Short mmCIF file of C-alpha atoms in Angstrom, two decimals:
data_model
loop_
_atom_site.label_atom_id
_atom_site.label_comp_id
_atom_site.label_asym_id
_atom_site.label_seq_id
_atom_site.Cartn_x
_atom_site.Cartn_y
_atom_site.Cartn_z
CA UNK A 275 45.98 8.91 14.57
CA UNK A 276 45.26 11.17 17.80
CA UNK A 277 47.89 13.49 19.69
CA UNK A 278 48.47 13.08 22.81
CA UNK A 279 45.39 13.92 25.47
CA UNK A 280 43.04 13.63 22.63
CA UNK A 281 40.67 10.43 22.95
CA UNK A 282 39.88 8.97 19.84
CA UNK A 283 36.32 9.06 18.60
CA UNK A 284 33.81 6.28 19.54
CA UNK A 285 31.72 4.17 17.13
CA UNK A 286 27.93 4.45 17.83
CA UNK A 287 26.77 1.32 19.46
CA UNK A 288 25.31 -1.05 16.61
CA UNK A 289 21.95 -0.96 18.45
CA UNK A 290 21.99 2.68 18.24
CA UNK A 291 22.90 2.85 15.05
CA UNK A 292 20.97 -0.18 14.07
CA UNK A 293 17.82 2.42 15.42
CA UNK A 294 18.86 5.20 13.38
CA UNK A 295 19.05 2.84 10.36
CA UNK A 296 15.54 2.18 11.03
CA UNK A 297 13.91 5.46 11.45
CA UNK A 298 15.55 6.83 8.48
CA UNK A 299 14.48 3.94 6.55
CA UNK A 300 10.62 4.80 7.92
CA UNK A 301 10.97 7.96 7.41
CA UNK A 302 11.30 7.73 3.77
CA UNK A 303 8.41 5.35 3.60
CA UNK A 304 6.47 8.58 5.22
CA UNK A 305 8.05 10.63 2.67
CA UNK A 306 7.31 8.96 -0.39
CA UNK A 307 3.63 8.10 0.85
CA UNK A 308 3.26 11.72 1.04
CA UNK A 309 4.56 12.39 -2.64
CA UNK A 310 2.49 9.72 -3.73
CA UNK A 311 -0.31 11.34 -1.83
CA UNK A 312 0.55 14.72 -2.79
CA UNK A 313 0.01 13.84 -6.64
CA UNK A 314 -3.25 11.43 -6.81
CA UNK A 315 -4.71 14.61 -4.63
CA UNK A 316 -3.74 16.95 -6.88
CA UNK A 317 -5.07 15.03 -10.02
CA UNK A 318 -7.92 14.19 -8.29
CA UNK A 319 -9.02 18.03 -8.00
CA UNK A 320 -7.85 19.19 -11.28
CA UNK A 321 -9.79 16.69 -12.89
CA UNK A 322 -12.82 17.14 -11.42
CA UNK A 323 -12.27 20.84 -11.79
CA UNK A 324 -11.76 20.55 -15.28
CA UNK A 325 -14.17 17.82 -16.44
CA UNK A 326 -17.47 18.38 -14.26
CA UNK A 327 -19.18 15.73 -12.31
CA UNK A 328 -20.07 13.24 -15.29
CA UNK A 329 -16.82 12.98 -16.94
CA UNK A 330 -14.91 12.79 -13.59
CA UNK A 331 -17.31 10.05 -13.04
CA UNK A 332 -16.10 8.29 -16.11
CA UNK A 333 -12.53 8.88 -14.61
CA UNK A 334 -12.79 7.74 -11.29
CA UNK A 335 -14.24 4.27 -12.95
CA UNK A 336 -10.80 4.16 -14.85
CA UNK A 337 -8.49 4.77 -12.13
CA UNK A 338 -10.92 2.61 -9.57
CA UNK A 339 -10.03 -0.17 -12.40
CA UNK A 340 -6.48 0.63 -11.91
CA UNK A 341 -6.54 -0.32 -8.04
CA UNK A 342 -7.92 -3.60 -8.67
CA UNK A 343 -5.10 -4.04 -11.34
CA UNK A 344 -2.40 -2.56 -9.12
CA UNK A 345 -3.29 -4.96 -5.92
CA UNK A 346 -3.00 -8.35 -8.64
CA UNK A 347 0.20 -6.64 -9.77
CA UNK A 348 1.58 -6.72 -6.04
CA UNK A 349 0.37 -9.97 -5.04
CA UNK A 350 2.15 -11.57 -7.99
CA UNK A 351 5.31 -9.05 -8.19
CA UNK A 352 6.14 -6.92 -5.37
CA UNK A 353 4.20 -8.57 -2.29
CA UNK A 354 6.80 -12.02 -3.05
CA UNK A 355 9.91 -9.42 -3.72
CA UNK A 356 9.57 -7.62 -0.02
CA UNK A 357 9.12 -11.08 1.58
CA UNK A 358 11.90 -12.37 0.46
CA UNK A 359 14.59 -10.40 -1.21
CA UNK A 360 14.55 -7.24 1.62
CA UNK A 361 18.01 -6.78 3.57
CA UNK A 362 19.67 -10.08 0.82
CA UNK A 363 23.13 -9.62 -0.47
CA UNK A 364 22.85 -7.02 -3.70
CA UNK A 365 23.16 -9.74 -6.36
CA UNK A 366 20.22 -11.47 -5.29
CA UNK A 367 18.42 -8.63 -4.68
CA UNK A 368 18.91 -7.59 -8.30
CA UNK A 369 18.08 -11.15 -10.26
CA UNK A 370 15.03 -10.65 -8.16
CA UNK A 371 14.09 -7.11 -9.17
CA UNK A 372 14.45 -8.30 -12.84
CA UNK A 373 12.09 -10.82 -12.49
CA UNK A 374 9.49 -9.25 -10.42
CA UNK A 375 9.45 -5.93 -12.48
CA UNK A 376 9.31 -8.00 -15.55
CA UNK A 377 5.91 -9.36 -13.84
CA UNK A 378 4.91 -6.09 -13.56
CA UNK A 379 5.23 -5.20 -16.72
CA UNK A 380 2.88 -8.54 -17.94
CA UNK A 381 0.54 -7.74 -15.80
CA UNK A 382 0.39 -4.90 -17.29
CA UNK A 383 0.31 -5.62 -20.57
CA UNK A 384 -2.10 -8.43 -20.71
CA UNK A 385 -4.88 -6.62 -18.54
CA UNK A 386 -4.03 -3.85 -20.64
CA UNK A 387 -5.15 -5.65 -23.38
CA UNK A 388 -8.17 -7.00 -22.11
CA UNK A 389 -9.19 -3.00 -21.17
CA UNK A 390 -8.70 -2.25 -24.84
CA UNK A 391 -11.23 -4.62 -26.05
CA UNK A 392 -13.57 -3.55 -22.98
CA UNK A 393 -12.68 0.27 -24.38
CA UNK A 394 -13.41 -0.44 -28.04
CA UNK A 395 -16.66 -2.37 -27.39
CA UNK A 396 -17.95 0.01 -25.08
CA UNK A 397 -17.33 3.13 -26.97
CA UNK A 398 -19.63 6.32 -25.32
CA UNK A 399 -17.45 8.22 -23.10
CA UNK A 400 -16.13 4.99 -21.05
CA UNK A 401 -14.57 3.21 -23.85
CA UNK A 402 -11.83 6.06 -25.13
CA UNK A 403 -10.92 6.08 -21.13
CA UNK A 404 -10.34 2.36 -21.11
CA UNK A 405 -8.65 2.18 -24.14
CA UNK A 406 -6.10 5.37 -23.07
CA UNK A 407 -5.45 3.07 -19.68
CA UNK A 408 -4.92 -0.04 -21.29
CA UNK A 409 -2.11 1.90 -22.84
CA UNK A 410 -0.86 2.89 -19.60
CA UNK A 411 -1.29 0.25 -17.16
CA UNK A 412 2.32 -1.33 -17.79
CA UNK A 413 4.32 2.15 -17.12
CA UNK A 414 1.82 2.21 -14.04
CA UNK A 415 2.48 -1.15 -12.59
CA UNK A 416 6.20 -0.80 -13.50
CA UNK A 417 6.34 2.55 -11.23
CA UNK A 418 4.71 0.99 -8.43
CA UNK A 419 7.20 -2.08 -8.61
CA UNK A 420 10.37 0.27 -8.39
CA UNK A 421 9.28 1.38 -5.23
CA UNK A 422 8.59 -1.91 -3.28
CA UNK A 423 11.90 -2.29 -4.85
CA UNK A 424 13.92 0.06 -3.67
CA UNK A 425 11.84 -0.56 -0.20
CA UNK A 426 13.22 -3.93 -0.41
CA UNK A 427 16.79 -2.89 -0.47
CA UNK A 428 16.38 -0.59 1.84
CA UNK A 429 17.17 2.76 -0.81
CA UNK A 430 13.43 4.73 0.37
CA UNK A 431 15.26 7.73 -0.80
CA UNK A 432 15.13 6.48 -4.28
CA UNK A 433 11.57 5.44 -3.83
CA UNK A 434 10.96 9.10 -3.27
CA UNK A 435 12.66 10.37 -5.32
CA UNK A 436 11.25 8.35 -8.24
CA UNK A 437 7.37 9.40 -6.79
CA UNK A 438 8.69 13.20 -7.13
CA UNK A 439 9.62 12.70 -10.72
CA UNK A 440 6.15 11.16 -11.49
CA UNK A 441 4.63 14.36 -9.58
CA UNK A 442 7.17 16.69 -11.87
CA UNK A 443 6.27 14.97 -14.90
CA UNK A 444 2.43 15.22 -14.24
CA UNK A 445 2.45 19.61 -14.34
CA UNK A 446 2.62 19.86 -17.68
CA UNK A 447 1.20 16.66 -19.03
CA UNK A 448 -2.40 17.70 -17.26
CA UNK A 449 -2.02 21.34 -18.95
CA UNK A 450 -2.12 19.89 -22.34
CA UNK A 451 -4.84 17.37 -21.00
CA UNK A 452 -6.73 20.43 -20.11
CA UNK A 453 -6.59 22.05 -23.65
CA UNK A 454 -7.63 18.77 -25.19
CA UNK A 455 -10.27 18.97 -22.46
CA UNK A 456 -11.50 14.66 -22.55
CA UNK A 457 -11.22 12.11 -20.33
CA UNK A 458 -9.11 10.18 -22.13
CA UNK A 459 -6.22 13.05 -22.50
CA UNK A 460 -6.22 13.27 -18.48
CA UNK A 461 -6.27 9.33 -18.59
CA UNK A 462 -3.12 9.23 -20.97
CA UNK A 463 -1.46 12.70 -18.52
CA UNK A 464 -1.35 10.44 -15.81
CA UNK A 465 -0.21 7.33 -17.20
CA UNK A 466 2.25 8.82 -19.42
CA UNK A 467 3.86 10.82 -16.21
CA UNK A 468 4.20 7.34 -14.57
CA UNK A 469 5.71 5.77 -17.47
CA UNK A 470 8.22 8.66 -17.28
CA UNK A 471 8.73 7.85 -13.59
CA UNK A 472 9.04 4.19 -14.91
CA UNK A 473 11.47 4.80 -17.19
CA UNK A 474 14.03 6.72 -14.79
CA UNK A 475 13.40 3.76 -12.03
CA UNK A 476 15.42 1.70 -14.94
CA UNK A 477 18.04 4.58 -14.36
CA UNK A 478 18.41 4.59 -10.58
CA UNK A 479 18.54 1.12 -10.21
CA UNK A 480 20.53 0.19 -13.47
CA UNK A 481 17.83 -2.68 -14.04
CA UNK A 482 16.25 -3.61 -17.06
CA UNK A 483 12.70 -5.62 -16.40
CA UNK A 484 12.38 -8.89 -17.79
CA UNK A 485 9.04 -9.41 -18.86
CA UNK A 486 10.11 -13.36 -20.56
CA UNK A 487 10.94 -13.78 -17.11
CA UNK A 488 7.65 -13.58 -15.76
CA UNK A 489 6.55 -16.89 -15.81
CA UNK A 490 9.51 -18.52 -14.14
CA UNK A 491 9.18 -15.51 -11.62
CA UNK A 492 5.41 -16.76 -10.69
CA UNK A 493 6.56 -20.66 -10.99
CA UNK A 494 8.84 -19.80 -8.26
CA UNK A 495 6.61 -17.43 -5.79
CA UNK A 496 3.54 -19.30 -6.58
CA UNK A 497 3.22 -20.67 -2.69
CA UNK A 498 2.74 -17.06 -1.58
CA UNK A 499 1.70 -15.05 -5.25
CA UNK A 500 -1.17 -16.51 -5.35
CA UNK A 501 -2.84 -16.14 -1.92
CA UNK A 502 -1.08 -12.87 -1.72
CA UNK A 503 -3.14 -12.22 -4.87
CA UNK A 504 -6.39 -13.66 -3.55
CA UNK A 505 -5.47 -11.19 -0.21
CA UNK A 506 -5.03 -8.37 -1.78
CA UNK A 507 -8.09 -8.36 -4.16
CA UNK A 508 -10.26 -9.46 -1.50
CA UNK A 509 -8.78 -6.29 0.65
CA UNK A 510 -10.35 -4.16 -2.05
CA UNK A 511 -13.57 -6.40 -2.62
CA UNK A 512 -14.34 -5.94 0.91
CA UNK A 513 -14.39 -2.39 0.59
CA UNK A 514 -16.61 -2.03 -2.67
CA UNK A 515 -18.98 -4.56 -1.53
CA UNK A 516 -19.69 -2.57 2.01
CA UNK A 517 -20.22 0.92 -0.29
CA UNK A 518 -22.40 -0.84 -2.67
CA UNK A 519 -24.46 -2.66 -0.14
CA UNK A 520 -24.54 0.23 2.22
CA UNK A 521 -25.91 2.70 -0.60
CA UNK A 522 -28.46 -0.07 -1.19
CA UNK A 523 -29.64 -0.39 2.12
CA UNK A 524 -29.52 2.99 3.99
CA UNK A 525 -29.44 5.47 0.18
CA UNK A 526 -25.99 6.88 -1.09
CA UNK A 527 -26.38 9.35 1.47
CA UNK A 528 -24.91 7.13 4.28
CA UNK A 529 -21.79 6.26 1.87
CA UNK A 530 -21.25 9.71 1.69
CA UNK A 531 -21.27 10.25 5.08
CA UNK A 532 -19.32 7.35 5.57
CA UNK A 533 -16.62 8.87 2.79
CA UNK A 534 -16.52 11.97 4.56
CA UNK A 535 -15.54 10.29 7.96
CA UNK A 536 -12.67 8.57 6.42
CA UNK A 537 -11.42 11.63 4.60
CA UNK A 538 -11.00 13.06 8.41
CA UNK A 539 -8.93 10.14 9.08
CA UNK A 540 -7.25 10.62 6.04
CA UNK A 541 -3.93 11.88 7.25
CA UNK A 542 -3.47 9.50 9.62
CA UNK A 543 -4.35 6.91 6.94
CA UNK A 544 -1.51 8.69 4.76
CA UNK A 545 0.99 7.99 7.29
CA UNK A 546 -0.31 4.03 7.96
CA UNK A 547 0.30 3.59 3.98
CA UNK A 548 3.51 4.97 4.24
CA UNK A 549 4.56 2.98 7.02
CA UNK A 550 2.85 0.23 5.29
CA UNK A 551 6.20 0.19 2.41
CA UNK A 552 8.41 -0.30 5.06
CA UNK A 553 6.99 -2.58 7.48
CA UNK A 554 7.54 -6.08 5.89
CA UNK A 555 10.69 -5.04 4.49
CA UNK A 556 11.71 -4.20 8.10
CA UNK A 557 10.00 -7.20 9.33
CA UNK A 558 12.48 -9.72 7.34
CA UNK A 559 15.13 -8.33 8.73
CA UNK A 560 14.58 -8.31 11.56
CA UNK A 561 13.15 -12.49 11.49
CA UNK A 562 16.93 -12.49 9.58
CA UNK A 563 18.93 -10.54 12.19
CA UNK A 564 17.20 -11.54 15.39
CA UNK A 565 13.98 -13.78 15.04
CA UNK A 566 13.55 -13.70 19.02
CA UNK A 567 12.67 -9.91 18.31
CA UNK A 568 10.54 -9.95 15.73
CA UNK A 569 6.90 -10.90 17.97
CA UNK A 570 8.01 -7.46 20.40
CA UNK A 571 8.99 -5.57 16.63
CA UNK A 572 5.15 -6.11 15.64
CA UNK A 573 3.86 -5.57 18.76
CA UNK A 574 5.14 -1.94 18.78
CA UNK A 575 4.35 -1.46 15.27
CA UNK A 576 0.77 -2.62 15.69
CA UNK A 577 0.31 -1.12 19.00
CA UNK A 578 2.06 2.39 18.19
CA UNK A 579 -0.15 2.72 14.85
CA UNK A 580 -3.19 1.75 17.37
CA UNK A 581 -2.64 4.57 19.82
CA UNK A 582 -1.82 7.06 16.82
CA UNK A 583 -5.05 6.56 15.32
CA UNK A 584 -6.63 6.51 18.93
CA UNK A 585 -5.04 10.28 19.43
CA UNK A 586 -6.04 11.15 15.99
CA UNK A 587 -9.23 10.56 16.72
CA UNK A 588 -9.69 12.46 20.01
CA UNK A 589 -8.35 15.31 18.23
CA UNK A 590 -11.35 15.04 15.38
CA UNK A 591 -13.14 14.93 18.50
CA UNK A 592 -12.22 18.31 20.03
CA UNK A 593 -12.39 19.87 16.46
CA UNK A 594 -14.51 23.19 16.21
CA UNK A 595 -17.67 22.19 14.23
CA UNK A 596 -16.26 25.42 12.20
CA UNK A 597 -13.16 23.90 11.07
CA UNK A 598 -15.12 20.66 9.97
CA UNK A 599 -17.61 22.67 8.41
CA UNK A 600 -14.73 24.28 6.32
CA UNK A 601 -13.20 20.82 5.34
CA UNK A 602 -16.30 18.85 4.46
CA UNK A 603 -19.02 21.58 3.82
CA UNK A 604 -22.49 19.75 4.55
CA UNK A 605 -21.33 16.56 5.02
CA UNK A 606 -20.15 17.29 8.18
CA UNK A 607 -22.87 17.09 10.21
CA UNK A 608 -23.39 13.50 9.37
CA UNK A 609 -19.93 12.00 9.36
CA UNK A 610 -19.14 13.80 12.85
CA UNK A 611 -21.54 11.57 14.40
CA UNK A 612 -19.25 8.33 12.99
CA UNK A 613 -15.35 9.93 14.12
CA UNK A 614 -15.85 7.22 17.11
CA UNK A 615 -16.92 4.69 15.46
CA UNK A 616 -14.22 5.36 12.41
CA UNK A 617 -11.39 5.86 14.78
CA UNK A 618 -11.82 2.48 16.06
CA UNK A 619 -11.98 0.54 13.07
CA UNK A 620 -8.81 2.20 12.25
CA UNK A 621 -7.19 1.79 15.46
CA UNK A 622 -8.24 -1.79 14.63
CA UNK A 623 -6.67 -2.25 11.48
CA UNK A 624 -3.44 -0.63 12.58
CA UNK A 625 -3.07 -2.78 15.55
CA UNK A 626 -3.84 -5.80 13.36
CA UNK A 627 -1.00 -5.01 10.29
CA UNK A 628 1.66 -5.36 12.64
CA UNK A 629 0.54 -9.33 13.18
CA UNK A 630 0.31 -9.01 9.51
CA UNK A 631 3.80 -7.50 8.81
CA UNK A 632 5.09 -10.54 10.95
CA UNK A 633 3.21 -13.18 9.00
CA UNK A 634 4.74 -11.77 5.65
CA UNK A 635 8.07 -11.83 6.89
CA UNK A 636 7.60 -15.57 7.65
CA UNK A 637 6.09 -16.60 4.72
CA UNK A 638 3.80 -17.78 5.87
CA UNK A 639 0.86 -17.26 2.84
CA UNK A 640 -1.56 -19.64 3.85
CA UNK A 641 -2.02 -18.24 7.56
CA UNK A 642 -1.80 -14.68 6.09
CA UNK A 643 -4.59 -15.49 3.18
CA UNK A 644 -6.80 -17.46 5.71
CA UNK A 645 -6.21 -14.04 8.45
CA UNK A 646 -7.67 -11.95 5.66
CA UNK A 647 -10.14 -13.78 4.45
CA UNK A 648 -11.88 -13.67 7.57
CA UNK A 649 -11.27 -9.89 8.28
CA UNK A 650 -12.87 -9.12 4.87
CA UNK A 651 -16.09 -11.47 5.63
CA UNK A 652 -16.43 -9.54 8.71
CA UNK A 653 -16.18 -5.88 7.35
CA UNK A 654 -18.48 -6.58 4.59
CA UNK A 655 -20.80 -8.80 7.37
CA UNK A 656 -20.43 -5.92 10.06
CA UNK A 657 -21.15 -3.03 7.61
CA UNK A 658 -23.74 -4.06 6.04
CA UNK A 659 -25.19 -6.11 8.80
CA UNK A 660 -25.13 -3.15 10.92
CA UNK A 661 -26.62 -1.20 8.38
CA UNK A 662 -29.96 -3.35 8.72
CA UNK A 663 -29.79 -3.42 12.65
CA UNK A 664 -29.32 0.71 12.86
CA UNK A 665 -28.76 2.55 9.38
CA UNK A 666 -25.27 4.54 8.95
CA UNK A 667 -24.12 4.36 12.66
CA UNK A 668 -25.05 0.91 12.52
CA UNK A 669 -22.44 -0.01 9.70
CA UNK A 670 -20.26 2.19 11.25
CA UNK A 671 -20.33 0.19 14.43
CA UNK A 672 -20.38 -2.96 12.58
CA UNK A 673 -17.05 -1.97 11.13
CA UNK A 674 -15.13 -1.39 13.75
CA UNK A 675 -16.06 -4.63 15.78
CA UNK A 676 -15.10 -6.10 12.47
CA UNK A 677 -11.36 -4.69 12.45
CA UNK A 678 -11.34 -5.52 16.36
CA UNK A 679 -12.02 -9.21 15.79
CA UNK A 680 -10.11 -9.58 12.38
CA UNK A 681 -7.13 -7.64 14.59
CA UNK A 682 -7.39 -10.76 17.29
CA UNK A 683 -7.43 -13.49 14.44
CA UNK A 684 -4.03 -11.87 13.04
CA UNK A 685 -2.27 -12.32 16.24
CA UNK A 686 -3.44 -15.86 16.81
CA UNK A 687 -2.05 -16.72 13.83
CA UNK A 688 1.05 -14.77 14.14
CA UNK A 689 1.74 -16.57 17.56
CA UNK A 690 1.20 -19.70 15.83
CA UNK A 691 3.36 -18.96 12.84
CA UNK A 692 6.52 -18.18 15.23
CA UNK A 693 5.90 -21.36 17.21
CA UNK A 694 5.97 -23.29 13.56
CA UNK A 695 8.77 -21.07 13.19
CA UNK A 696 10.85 -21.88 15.75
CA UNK A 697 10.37 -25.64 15.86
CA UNK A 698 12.14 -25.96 11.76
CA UNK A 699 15.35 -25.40 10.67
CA UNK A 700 14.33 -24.44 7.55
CA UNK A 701 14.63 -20.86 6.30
CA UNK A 702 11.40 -19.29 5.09
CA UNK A 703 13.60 -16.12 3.61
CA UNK A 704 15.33 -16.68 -0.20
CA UNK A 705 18.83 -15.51 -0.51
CA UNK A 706 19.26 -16.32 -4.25
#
């Protein structure tokens, strides 16, 4: 009710609001990257502080196993879940969330247990570390899953929230690590610090995972698990076999310089894996909302993540030799010479994951697995066949024309996918 010469308040238009709904929803995805961030950064030093080179050896082999686990654990769990339970009513949302965290949790527990007989064989210092994260892979995988969750259904804040928690958790579970002073009591800090997280995930989202539901979970995703599985480990694969084969050809000298040119990049490469949570989730609904939009949706995600890294870039460029001296010590001198090269590749990849947000969103596995396939034969065939040719710069170069071309394969199949798309009547998105 108004009084008189008083005009009543007017509703934001829906595409305005519909905007604001969207940058808040990114903005958490920043957020919580930046938590997550925040904390591996943080254990990363006060390992390696505490432990010496050897032993944080031993621990980077541990938590290098967990990234292979984590990426089967989203192509089986979480990668299905954002495709095709983001923006559904809440009910299907949650029958979802039971099932996929429940998946989580198997994965979990059955390469856990593979990890304790690889712990317990190996014995030295290895083994105890394998054996302490075969104890803590399911709380891992389970913390992970809450947040494509939450993603999913659009609640970021309670992704980041949950990633704070973990980070709260992990103060005073790596001072007693310290004391005990092993790799194996850092190994069980972190892990048990997740499974804390874990735990109050179950809290927030008043869900308890399902674990006997995990096989009628992958029954039902097993058109896009599977490949999504296959995609993400041979994301990683791609990336070990160009550092192994690199180090082999041109001496461990050129990984490091290669290491120390990402780590430039790594802010920017923060903010692309925060974005990265929210993309597909954003993706689906928009292919739900408005599917005419969704080709000019990717196109300025791809493009603006493109021109980001682009600026990024020109900035390492312009950087006093001082300041890069103070970041990477004497590395520098060697990965300065690869910013150009490294800022491509990267402007490469971003400009290519908004053709891949779009295939996600449609379902469509098979162009999506084929896309990556083919990126990841041409990074590991650029790098290392560019290391031959011309030594570090070489693979550095090789790189980046990889990303380039792998970028262009992602949009011909994305342009594809939406003329498939728009020719069937048949919904790729679940709703129940």
């Amino acid at each position: 009710m108004t009084t008189e010469g008083e005009k009543p308040p007017r509703a934001a238009p829906p595409a305005r609001s519909a905007r604001r709904a969207l940058v808040g929803r990114l903005s958490w995805g920043l957020a919580d990257q930046a938590a997550s961030s925040i904390s591996n950064f943080a254990v990363g030093v006060y390992v390696a502080r505490s432990l010496g080179v050897t032993a944080f050896g031993v621990f980077s082999l541990a938590w290098v196993t967990y990234g292979v686990v984590l990426n089967v654990s989203r192509g089986l769990a979480t990668d299905p879940l954002v495709v095709r339970f983001s923006g559904v009513p809440d009910a299907s949302w949650r029958g979802a969330v039971t099932r996929s965290t429940g998946t989580a949790l198997g994965v979990g527990a059955a390469v856990g247990a593979v990890c304790l007989v690889a712990g317990l064989g190996l014995g030295g210092r290895v083994g105890p570390a394998f054996t302490a994260l075969a104890l803590m892979l399911p709380g891992l995988l389970l913390q992970d899953a809450w947040r494509f969750a939450f993603f999913a259904a659009g609640a970021g804040r309670k992704a980041f929230v949950n990633d704070v928690v973990w980070g709260i958790a992990l103060v005073p579970a790596l001072v007693v690590a310290a004391r005990v002073d092993t790799v194996a009591a850092f190994v069980l800090a972190w892990g048990a610090s997740a499974t804390v997280a874990a735990g109050y995930g179950c809290l927030q989202s008043g869900i308890r995972p399902r674990p006997a539901q995990a096989r009628g979970w992958l029954r039902e995703q097993r058109d896009l698990g599977y490949r999504y599985l296959v995609e993400n480990v041979s994301l990683s694969g791609a990336s070990q076999l160009r550092a192994y084969g690199l180090g082999a050809i041109a001496g461990v000298g050129a990984v490091g310089a290669v290491r120390g040119a990402e780590l430039l990049m790594g802010p920017f490469l923060a903010v692309l894996m925060g974005l990265s949570l929210v993309t597909v989730p954003e993706a689906a609904r928009v292919l739900r909302r408005a599917p005419h939009r969704l080709r000019g949706f990717c196109l300025l995600l791809g493009g603006g993540q493109a021109a980001g890294a682009l600026l990024w870039g020109s900035a390492l460029l312009l950087m006093p030799g001082r300041l890069g001296e103070l970041a990477l010590g004497g590395v520098w001198h060697s990965s300065s010479q690869l910013i150009v090269q490294i800022t491509l590749g990267v402007a490469g990849a971003g400009l290519g994951t908004g053709a891949a947000a779009g295939l996600r969103a449609l379902g469509a596995a098979r162009r999506s697995l084929r896309c990556q396939l083919f990126a990841s034969a041409c990074y590991v065939g650029g790098g290392l066949g560019g290391a031959a040719l011309a030594g570090t710069a070489g693979s550095a170069w090789g790189v980046a024309a990889a990303t380039v071309s792998g970028s262009a394969v992602w949009w011909l199949h994305l342009r594809s996918a939406l003329r498939d798309h728009h020719h069937t009547t048949v919904p790729e998105v679940r709703t129940s």
